XYZ file of C-alpha atoms in Angstrom:
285
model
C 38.855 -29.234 -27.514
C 38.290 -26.098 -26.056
C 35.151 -24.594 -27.396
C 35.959 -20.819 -26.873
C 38.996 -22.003 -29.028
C 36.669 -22.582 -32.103
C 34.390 -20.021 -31.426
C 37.647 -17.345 -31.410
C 38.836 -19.162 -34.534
C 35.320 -18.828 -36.359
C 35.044 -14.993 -35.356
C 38.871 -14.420 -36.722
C 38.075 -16.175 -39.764
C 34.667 -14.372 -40.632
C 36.861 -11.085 -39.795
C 39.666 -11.735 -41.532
C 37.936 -12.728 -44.956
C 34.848 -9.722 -44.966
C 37.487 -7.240 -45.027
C 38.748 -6.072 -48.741
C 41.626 -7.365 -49.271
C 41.164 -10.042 -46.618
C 43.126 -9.349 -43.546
C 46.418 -10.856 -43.502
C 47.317 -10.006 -39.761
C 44.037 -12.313 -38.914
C 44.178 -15.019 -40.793
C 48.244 -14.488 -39.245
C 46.287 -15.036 -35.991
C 44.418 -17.827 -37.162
C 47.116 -19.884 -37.795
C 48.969 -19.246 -34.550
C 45.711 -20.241 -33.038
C 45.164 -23.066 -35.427
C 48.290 -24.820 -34.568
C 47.906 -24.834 -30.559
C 44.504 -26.654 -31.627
C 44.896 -29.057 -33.989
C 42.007 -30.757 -33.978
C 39.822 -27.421 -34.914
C 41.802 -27.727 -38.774
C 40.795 -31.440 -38.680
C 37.388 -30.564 -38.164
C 36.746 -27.856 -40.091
C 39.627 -25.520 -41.092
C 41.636 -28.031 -43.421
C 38.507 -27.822 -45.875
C 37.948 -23.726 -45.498
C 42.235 -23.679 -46.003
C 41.832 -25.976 -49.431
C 39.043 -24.119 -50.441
C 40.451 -20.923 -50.330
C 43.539 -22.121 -52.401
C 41.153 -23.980 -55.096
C 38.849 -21.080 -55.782
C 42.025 -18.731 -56.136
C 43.576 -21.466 -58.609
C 39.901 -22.042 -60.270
C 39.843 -18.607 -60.904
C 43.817 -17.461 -61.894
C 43.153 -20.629 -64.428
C 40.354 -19.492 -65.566
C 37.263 -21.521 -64.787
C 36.035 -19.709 -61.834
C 33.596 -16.811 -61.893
C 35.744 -13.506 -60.941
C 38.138 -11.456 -62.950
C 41.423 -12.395 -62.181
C 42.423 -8.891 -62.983
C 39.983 -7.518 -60.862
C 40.461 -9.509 -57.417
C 44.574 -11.092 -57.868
C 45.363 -9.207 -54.346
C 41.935 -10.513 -52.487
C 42.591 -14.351 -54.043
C 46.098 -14.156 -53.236
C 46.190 -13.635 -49.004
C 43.451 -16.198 -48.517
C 44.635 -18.781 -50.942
C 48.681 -17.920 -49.168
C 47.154 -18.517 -45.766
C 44.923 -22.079 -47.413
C 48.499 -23.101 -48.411
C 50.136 -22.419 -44.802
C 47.178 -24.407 -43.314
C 47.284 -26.944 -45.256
C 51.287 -27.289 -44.721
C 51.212 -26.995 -41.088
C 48.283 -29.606 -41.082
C 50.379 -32.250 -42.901
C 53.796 -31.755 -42.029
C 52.711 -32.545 -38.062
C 51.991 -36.541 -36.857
C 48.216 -36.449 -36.882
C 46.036 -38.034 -34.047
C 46.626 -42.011 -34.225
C 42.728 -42.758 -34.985
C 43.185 -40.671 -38.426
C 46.279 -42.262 -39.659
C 44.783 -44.624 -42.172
C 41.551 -42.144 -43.129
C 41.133 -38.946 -42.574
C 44.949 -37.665 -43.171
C 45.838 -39.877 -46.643
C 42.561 -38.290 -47.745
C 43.595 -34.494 -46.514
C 46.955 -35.268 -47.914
C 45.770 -36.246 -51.760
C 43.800 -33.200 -51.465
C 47.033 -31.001 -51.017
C 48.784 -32.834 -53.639
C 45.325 -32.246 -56.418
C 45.706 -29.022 -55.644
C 49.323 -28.317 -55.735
C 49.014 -30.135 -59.341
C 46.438 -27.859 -60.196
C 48.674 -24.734 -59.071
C 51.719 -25.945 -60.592
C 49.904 -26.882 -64.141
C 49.980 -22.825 -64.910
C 52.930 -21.200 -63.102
C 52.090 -18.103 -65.269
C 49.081 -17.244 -64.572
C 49.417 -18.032 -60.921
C 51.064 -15.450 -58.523
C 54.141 -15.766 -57.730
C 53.894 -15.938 -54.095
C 51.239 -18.702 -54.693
C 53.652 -20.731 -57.030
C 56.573 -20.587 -54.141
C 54.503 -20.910 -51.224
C 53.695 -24.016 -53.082
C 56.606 -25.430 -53.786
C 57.553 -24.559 -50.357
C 54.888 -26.493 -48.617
C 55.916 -29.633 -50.810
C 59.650 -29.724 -50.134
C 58.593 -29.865 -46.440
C 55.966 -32.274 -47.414
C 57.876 -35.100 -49.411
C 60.488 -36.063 -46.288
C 57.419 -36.018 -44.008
C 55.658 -38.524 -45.799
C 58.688 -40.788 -46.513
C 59.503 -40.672 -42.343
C 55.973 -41.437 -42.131
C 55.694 -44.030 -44.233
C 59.200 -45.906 -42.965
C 57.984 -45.198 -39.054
C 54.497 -46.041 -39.451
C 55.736 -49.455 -40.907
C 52.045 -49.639 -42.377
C 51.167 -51.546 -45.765
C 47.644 -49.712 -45.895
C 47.294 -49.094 -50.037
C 46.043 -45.460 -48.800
C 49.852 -44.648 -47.542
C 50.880 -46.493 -50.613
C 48.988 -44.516 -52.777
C 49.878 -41.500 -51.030
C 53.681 -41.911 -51.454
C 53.528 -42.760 -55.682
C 51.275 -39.323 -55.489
C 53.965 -37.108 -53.830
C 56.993 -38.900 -55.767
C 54.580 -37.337 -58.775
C 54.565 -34.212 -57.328
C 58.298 -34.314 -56.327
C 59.265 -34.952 -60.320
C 56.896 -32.270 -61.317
C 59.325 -29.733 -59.482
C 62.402 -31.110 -61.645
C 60.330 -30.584 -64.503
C 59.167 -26.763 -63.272
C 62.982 -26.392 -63.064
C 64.193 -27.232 -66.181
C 61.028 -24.959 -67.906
C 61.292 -22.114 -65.613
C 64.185 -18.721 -66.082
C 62.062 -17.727 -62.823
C 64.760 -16.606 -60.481
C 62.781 -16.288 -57.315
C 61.185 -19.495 -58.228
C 64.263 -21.235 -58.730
C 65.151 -20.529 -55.187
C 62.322 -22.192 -53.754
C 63.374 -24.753 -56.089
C 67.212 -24.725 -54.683
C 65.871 -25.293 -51.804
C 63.366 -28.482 -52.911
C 67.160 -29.830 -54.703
C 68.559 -29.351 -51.251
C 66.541 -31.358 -49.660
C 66.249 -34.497 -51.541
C 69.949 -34.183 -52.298
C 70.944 -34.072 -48.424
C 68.468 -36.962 -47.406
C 68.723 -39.339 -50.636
C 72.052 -40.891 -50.567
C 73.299 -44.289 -49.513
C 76.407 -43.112 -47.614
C 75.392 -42.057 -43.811
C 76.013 -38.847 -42.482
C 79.466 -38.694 -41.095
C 79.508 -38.193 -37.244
C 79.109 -34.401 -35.851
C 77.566 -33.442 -38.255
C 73.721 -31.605 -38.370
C 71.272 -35.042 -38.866
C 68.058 -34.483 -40.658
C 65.034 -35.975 -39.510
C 65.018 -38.557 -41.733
C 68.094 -40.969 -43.048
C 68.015 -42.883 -46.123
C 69.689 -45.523 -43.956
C 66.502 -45.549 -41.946
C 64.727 -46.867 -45.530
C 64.579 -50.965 -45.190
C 65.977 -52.334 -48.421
C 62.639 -54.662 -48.716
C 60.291 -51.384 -48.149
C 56.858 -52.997 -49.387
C 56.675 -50.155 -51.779
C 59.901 -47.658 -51.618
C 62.750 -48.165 -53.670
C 65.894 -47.190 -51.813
C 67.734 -47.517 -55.244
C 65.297 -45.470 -56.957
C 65.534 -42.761 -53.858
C 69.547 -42.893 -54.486
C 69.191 -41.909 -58.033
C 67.041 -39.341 -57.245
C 69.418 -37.848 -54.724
C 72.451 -37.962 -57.465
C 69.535 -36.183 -59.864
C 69.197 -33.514 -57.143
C 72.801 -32.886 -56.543
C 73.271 -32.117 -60.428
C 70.044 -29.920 -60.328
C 71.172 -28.001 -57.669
C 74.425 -27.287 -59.425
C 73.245 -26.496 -62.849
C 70.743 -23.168 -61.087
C 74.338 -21.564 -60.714
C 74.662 -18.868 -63.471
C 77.463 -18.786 -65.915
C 79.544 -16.045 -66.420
C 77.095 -16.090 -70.022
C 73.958 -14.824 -67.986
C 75.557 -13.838 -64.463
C 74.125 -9.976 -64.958
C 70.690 -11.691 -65.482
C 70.818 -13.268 -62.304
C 69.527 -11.364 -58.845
C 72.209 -11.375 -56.165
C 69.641 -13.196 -53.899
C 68.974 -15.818 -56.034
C 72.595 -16.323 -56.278
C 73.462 -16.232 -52.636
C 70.475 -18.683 -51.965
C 71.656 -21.410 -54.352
C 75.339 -20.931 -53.339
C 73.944 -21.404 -49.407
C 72.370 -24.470 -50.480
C 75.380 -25.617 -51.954
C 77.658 -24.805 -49.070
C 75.092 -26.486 -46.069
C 75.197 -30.011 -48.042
C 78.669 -29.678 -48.539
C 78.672 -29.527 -44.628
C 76.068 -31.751 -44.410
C 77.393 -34.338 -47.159
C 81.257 -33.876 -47.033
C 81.819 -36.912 -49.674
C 80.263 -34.245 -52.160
C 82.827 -31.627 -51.685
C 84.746 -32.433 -54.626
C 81.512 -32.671 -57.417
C 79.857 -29.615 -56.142
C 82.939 -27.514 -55.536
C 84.367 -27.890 -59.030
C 81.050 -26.275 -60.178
C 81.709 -23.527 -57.834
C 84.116 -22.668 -57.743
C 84.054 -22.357 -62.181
């Protein structure tokens, strides 16, 4: 690792964070800088990234010591770039020698904390609450690639994978409790993804693949149900569908947040063409 590397990443950090509100353009830096060295976030930026999130959460909740009225901004662009971190950290193969410590432990971390954010979408920032929800729906087809590819049986991946199938059924749940419009598009976009990747037909030649396959799932996974993965997908599809507005609330709805679920929509049509006819019918109304 290159030392000046660490020592630039130390001095942006220290800037970014004594400034009021922390400086967003640094810690903007930081990342950039983070993920051309990897193994500086492994060492020591992964627990300064969760850190910042969890005091911002302790305190929007709160049990932590500050105001929230008083310091929302200053929480907010640390705990955004903790979450970005954290994401980038996770969502990239790790060096081989941490695959059955250091990342299942960095990884049940991320998914305490994104509990813990989740648990009060109210009182947490907005931003925080998608930025969340963001980094999981990259999250959950990562570790299900990683867990079919890595072919491992280690009760740390195992445990792992029943923690982010938690997480993943927390979102459905955030759905069906939310009239958040600009959360529900983060949410479209969660519905998306497990709708596109869990089904049991393949993905018909030409078309865009996604990194993972549910056809790449063994049937006699030690400890993921391809069945169970199926149903999910059909649960998606129906999810996805139902965030359309009526013509009841249509004026309630924001033109984004209508244009994002329709987009959705149309790319697993494309994607899944043996859908056409289920989600059409509900566009089409």
């Amino acid at each position: 690792m290159n030392r000046n590397a660490g020592a630039q990443a130390e001095q942006l950090y220290s800037e970014a964070v004594q400034e009021t509100p922390p400086n967003r353009n640094k810690l903007d830096r930081l990342v950039d800088l983070l993920c051309d060295h990897p193994q500086l976030i492994y060492d020591t930026f992964f627990a300064k990234a969760h850190k910042a999130a969890e005091i911002a959460v302790d305190t929007w909740h709160g049990t932590g010591d500050i105001k929230v009225n008083d310091r929302i901004l200053i929480l907010t662009v640390p705990a955004l770039w903790g979450w970005t971190v954290m994401e980038e950290t996770l969502c990239h193969a790790p060096p081989p020698e941490l695959l059955e410590t250091r990342y299942p432990q960095l990884a049940q971390q991320f998914l305490k904390l994104a509990e813990l954010t989740l648990a009060h979408p109210n009182t947490t920032p907005g931003p925080v609450v998608r930025r969340t929800i963001q980094a999981l729906t990259r999250f959950w087809p990562e570790i299900i690639n990683a867990c079919v590819s890595l072919k491992t049986q280690s009760p740390a991946w195992r445990q792992l994978y029943e923690a982010t199938l938690r997480r993943a059924d927390s979102l459905i749940q955030l759905s069906e409790q939310s009239n958040d419009p600009a959360l529900q598009m983060h949410l479209a976009k969660f519905f998306e993804t497990e709708a596109s990747i869990f089904t049991a037909v393949p993905q018909p030649g030409g078309s865009p693949r996604s990194r993972l396959n549910l056809d790449r799932v063994p049937s006699q996974h030690a400890y993921i149900s391809k069945t169970a993965l199926v149903t999910r997908g059909e649960r998606a599809r129906q999810q996805l569908v139902q965030l359309l507005p009526s013509s009841d609330n249509m004026r309630l709805c924001s033109t984004s947040f209508i244009t994002a679920t329709i987009n959705s929509i149309v790319y697993l049509m494309n994607l899944r063409p043996q859908f056409c006819e289920q989600l059409l019918e509900r566009l089409i109304n």
